[in-house]
mmCIF file of C-alpha atoms and ligand atoms in Angstrom:
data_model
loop_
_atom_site.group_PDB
_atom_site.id
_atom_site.type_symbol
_atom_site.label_atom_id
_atom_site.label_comp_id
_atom_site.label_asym_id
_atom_site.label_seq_id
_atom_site.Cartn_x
_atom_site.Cartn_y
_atom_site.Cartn_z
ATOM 1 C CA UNK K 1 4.630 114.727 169.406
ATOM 2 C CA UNK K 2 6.396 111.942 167.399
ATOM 3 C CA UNK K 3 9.914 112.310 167.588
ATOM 4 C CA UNK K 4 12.280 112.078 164.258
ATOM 5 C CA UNK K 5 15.675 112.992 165.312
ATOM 6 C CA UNK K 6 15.313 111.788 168.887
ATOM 7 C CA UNK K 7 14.932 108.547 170.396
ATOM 8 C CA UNK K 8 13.411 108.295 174.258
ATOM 9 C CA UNK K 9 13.550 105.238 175.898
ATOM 10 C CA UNK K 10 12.024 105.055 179.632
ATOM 11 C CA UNK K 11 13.156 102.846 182.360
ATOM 12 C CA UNK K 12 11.116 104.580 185.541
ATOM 13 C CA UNK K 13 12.359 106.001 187.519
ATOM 14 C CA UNK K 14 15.149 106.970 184.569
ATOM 15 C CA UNK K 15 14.956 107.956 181.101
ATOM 16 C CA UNK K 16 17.336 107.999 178.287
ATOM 17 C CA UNK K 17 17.574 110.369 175.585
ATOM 18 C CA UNK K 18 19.693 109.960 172.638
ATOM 19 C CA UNK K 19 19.936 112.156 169.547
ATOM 20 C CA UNK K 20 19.495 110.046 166.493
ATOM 21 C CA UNK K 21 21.154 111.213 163.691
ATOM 22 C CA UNK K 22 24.002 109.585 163.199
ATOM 23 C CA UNK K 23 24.947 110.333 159.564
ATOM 24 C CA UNK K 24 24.921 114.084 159.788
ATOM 25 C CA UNK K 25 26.971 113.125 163.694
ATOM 26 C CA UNK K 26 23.932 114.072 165.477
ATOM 27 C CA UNK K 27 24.199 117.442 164.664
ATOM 28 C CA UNK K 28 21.210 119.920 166.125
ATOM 29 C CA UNK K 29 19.333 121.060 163.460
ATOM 30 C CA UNK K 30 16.207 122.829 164.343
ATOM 31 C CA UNK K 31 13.767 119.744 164.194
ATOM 32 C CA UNK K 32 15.984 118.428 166.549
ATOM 33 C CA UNK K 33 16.272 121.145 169.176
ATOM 34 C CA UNK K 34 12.222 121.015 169.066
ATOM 35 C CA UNK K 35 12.129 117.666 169.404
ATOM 36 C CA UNK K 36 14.504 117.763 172.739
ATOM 37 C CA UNK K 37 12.380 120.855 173.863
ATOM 38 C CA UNK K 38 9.464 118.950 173.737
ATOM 39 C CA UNK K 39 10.944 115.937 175.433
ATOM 40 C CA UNK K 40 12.691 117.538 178.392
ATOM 41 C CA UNK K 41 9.323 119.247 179.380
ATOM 42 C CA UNK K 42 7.633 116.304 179.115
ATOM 43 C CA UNK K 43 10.104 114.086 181.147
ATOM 44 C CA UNK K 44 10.163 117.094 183.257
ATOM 45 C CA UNK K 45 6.377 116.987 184.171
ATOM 46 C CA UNK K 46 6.512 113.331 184.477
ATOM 47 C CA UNK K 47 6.264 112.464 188.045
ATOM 48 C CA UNK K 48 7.736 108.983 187.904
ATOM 49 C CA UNK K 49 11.078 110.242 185.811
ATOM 50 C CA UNK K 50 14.079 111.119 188.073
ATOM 51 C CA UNK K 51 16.783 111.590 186.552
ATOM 52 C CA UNK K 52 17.457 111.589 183.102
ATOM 53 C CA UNK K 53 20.723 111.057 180.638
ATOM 54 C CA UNK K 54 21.529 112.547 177.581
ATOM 55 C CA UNK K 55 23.784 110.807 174.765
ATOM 56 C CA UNK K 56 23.799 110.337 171.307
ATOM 57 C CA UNK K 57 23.512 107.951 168.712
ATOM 58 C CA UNK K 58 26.096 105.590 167.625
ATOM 59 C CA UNK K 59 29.852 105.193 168.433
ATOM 60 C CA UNK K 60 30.938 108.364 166.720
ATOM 61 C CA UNK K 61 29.742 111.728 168.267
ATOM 62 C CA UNK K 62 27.639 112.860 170.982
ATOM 63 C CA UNK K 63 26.662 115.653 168.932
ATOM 64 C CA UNK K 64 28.775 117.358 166.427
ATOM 65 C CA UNK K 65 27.716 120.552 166.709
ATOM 66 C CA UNK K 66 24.870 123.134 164.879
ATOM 67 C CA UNK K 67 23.545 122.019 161.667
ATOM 68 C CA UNK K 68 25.870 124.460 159.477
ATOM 69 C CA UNK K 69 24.228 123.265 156.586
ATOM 70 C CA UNK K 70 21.017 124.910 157.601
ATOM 71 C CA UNK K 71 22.317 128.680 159.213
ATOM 72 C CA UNK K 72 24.932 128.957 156.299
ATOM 73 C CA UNK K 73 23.444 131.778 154.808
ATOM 74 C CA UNK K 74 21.476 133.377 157.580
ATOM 75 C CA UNK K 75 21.570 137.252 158.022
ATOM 76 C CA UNK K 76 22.690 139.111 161.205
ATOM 77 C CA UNK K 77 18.667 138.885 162.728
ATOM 78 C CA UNK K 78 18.240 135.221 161.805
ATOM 79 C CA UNK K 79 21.611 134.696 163.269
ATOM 80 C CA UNK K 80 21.063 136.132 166.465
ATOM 81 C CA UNK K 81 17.121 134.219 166.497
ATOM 82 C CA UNK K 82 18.898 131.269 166.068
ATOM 83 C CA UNK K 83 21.133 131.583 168.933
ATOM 84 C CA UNK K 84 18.446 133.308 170.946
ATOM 85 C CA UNK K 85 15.700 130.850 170.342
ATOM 86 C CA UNK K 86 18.464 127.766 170.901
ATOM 87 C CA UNK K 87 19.321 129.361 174.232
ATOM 88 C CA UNK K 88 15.646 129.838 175.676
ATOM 89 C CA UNK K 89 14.083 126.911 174.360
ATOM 90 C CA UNK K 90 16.647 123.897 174.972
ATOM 91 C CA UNK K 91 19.805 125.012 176.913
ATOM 92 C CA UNK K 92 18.504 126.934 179.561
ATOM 93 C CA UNK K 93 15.676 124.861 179.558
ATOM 94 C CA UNK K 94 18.183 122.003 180.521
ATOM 95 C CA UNK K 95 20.469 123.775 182.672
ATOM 96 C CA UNK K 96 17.304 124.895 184.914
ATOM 97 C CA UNK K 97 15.474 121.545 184.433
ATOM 98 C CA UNK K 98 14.253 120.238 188.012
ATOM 99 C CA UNK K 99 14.927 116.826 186.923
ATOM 100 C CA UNK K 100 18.610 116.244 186.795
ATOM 101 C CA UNK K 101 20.190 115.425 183.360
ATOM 102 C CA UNK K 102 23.442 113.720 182.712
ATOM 103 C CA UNK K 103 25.349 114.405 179.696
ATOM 104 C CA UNK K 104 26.964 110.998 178.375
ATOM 105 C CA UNK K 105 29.773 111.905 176.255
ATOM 106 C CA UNK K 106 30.153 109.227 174.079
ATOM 107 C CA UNK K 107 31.893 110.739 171.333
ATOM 108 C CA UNK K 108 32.999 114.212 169.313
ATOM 109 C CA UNK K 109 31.110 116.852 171.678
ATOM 110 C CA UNK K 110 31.947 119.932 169.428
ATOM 111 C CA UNK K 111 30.626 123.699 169.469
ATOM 112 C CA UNK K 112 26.824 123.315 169.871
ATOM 113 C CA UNK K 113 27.233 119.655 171.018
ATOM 114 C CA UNK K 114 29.717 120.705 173.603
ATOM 115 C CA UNK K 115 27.299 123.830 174.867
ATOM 116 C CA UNK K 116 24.488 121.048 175.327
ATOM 117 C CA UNK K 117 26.905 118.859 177.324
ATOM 118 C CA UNK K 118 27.739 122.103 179.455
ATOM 119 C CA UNK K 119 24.191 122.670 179.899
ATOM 120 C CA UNK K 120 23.783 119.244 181.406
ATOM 121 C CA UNK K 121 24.127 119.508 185.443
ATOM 122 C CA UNK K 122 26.960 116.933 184.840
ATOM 123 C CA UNK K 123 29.483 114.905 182.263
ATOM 124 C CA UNK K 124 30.497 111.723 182.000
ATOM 125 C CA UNK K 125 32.936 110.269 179.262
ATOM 126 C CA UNK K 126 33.778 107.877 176.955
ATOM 127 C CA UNK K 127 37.782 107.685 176.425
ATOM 128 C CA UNK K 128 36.776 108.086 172.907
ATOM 129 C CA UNK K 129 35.029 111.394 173.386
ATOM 130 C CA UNK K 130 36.724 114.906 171.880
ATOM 131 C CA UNK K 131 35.111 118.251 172.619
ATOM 132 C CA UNK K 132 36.114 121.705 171.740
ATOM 133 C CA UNK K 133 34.418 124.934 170.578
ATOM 134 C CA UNK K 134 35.359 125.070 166.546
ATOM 135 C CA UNK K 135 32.599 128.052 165.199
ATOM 136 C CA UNK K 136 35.599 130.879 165.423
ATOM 137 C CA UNK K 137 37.484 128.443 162.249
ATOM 138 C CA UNK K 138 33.671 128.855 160.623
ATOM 139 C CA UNK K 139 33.530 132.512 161.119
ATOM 140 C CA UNK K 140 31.373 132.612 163.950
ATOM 141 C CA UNK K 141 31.451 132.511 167.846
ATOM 142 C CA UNK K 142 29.440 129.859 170.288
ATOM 143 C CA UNK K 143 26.012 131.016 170.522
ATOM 144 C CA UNK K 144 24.628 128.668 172.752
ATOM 145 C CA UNK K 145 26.062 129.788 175.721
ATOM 146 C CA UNK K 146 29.376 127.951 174.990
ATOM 147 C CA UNK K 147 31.787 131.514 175.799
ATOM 148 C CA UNK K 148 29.669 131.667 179.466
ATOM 149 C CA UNK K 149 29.429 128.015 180.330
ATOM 150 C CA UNK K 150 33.033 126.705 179.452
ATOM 151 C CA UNK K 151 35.328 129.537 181.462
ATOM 152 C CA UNK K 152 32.438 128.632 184.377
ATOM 153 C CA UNK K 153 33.913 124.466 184.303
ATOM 154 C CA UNK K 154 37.105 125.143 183.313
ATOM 155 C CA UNK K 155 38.327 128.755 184.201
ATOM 156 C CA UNK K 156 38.709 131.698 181.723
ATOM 157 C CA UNK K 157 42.175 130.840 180.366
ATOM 158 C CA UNK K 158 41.622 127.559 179.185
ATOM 159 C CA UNK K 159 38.259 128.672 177.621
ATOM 160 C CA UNK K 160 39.866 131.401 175.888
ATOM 161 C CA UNK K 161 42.454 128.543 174.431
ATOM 162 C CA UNK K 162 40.355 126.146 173.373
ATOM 163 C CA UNK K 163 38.012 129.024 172.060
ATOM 164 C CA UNK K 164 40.451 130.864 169.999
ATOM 165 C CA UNK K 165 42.069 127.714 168.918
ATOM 166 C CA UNK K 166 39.105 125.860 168.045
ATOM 167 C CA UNK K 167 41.353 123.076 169.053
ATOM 168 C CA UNK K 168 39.571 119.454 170.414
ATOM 169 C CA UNK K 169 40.722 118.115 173.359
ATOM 170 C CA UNK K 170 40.535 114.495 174.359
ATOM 171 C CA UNK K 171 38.439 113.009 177.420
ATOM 172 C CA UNK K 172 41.456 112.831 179.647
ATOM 173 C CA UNK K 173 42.136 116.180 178.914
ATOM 174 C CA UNK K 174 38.630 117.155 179.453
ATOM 175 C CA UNK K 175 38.788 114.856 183.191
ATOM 176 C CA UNK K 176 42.184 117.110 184.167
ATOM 177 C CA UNK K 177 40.288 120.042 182.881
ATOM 178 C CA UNK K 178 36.906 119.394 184.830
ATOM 179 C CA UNK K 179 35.175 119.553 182.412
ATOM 180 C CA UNK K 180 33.901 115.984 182.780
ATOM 181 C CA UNK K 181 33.070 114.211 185.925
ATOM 182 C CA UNK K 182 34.772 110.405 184.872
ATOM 183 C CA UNK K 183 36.316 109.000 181.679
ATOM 184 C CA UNK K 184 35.561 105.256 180.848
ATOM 185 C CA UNK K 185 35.592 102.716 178.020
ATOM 186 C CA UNK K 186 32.506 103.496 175.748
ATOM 187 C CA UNK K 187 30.813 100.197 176.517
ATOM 188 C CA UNK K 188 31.510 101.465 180.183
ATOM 189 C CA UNK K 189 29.564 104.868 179.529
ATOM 190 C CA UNK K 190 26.136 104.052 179.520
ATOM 191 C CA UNK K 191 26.064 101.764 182.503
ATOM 192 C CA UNK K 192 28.116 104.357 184.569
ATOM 193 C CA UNK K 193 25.723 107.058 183.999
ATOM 194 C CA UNK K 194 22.977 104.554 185.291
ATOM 195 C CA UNK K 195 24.639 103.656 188.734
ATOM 196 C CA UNK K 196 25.051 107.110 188.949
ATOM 197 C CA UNK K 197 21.563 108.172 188.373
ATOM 198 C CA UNK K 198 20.184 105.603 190.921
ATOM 199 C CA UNK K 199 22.375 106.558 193.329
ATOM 200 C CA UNK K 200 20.460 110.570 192.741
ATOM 201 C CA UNK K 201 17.020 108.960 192.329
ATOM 202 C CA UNK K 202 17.308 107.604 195.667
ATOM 203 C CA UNK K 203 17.387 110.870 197.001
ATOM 204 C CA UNK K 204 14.725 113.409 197.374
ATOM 205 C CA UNK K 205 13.035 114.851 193.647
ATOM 206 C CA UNK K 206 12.120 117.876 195.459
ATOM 207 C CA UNK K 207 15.563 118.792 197.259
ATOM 208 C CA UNK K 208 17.164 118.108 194.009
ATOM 209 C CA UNK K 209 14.933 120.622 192.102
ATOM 210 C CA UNK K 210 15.992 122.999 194.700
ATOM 211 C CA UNK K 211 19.462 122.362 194.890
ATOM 212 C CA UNK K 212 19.931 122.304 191.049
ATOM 213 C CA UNK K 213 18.315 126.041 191.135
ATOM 214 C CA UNK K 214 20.224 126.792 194.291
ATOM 215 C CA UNK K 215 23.470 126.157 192.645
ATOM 216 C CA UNK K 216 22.866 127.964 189.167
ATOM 217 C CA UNK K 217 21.317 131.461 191.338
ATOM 218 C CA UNK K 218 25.374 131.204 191.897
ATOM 219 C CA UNK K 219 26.401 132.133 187.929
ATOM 220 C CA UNK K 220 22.838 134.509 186.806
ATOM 221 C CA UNK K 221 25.467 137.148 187.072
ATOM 222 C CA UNK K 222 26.611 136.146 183.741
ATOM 223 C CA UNK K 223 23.154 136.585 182.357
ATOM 224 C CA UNK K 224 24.349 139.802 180.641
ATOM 225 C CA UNK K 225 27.157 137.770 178.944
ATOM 226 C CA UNK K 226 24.737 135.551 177.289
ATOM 227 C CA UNK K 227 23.204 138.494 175.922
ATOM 228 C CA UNK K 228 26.519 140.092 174.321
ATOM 229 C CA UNK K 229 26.894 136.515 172.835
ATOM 230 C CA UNK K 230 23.623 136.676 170.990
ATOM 231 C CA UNK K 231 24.599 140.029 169.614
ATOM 232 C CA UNK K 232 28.144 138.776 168.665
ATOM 233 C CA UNK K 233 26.859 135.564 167.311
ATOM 234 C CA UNK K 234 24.384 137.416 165.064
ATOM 235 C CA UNK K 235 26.654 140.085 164.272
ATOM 236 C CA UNK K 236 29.000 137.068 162.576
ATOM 237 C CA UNK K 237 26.490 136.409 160.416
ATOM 238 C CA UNK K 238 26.887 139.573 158.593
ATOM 239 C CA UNK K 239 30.800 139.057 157.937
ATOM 240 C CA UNK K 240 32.650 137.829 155.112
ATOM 241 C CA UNK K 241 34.603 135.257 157.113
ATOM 242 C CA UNK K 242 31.355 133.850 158.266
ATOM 243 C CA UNK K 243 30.284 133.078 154.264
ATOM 244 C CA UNK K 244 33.717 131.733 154.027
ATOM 245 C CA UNK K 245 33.862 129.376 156.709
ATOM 246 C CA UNK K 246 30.884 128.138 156.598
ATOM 247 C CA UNK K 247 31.028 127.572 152.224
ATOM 248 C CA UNK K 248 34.649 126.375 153.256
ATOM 249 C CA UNK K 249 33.132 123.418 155.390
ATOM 250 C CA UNK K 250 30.140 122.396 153.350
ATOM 251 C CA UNK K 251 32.685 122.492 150.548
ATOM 252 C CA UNK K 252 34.950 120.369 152.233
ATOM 253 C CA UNK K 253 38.563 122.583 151.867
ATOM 254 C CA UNK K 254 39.945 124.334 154.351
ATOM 255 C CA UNK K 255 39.056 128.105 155.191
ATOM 256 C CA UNK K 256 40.384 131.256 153.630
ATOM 257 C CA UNK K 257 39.305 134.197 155.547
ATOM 258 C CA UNK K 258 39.136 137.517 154.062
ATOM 259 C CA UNK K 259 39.873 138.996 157.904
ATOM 260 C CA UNK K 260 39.242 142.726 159.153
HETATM 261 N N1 COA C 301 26.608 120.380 160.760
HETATM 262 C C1 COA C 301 26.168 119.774 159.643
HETATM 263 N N2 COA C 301 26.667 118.621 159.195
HETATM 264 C C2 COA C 301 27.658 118.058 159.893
HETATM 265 C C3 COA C 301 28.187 118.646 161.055
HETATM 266 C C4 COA C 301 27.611 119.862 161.481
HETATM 267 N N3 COA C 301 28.023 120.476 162.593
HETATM 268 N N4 COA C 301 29.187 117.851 161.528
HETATM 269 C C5 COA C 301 29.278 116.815 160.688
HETATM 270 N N5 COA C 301 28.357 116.937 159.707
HETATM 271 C C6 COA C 301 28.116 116.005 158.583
HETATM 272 C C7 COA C 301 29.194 116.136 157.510
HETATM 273 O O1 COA C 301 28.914 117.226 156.658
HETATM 274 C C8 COA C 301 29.064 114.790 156.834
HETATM 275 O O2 COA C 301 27.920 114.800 156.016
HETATM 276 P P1 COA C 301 27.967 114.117 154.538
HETATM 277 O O3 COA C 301 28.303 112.671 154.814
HETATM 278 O O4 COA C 301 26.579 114.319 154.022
HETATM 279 O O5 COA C 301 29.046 114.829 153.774
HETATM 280 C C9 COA C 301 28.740 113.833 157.999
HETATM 281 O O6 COA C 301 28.216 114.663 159.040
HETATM 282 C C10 COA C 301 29.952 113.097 158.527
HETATM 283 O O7 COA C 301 30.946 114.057 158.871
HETATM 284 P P2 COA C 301 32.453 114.040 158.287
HETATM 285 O O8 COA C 301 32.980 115.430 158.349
HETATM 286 O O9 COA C 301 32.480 113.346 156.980
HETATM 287 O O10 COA C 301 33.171 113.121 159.387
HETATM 288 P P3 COA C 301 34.710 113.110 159.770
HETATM 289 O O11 COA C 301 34.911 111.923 160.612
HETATM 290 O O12 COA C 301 35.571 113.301 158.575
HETATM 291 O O13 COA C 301 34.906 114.431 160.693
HETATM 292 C C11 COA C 301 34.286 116.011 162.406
HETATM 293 C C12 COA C 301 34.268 114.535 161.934
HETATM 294 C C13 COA C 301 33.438 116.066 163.665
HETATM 295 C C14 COA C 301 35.745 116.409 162.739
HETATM 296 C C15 COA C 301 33.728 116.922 161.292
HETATM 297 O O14 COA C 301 32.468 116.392 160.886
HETATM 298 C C16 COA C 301 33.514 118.355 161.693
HETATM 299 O O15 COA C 301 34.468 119.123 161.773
HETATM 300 N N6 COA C 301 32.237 118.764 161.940
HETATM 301 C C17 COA C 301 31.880 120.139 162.197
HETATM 302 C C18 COA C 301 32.202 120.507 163.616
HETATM 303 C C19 COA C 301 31.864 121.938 163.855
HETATM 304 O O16 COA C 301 32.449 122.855 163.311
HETATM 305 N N7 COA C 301 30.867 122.146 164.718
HETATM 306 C C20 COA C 301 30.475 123.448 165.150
HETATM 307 C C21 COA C 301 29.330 123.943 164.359
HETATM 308 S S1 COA C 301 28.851 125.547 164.905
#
């Protein structure tokens, strides 16, 4: 598969992925989420890749989220497909990979950008990085396993804040929170995550695999809460706040929702 939106660069026993679309802010549109599909199999099945790490292009964002431009005027069914589909083919795919993958945060990690981070086994930071879950000031809810994965790192309070809010918070925040692992200087970011990955590639690929599924058998009693959230996320798509959000952004003025 050629890869638009994605860049893969291999350094055995470690491979880099970085989303590549810096003028949209990396956002996932659905090329993109096929493209990283298609990638984290492959690097999956590829013997000689250990570890892998997953940033994105540029100083800016990690990822800034779902492509709003392109779900803007889904219905209720293509709403909950797209959160669905998102889930099964690149989240979960990531969070059960064998092959570990660290998230390098090296910039805004908002709603779907943030759920990819959390779907990483682990985050690292730039001190430039924000994250936050902003889809309830768009009229919609996270629907790729963001309202499952966040109170699981940072405990249901918080989540609830920063969900309801749709506040950002910075990377020290997000280092008290534990919500990433370390916080460095961008330039910093990229060569952290590779001590760190040689340090797992010296250990066993097999024990890994196991211990990665060992540790995530621990939370599949959530599974029925990702469920409700692909309901609720479709469900959005039906509202009037939902139109208004999302017209509000791609407009670029601020949000005037209609409510119950
Ligand atoms: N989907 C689609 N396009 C996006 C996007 C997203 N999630 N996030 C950013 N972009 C686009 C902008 O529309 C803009 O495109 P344009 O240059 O063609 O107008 C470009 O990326 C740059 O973004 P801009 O908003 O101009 O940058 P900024 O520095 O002023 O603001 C953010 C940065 C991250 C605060 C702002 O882009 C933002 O709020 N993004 C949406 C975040 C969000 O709600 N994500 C959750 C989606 S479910």
């Amino acid at each position: 598969m050629k890869y638009e939106n994605i860049q893969l660069s291999m350094a055995q026993p470690l491979a880099v992925l970085t989303i590549d679309r810096p003028k949209k802010l990396n956002a996932l549109n659905k090329a993109t989420i096929k493209e990283l599909h298609h990638a984290f199999k492959a690097l999956n099945k590829a013997k000689e890749i250990r570890a892998i790490i997953l940033t994105g292009s540029g100083e800016k964002a990690f990822v800034a989220g779902a492509d709003i431009a392109e779900f803007a005027n889904f219905s209720v069914k293509q709403g909950a497909q797209l959160a669905a589909n998102g889930q099964e083919k690149l989240f979960n795919l990531v969070e059960n990979l064998a092959t570990p993958v660290i998230a390098a945060v090296n910039g805004f990690a908002l709603g779907g950008g943030l759920e990819l981070a959390m779907a990483c086994h682990f985050r690292l930071a730039s001190d430039t990085a924000k994250m936050g879950l902003p889809e309830v000031s768009l009229g919609v809810i996270p629907g790729y396993g963001g309202t499952q994965r966040l109170p699981q790192l940072i405990g249901k309070g918080r989540a609830m804040e920063l969900i309801m809010t749709a506040g950002m918070i910075d990377a020290p925040t997000a280092l008290a929170y534990g919500l990433v692992n370390q916080v460095v200087p961008q330039e910093e970011l990229l060569p952290l995550c590779k001590k760190i990955a040689s340090r797992i590639t010296n250990n066993s690929p097999v024990a890994i695999g196991y211990a990665i599924k060992a540790v995530n058998a621990g939370f599949k009693n959530t599974i029925n809460g990702y469920d409700s959230e692909i309901e609720a996320f479709g469900n959005c798509f039906g509202t009037a706040d939902f139109k208004e959000g999302t017209t509000a952004f791609l407009e670029k003025r601020k949000a005037d929702f209609p409510g119950k």
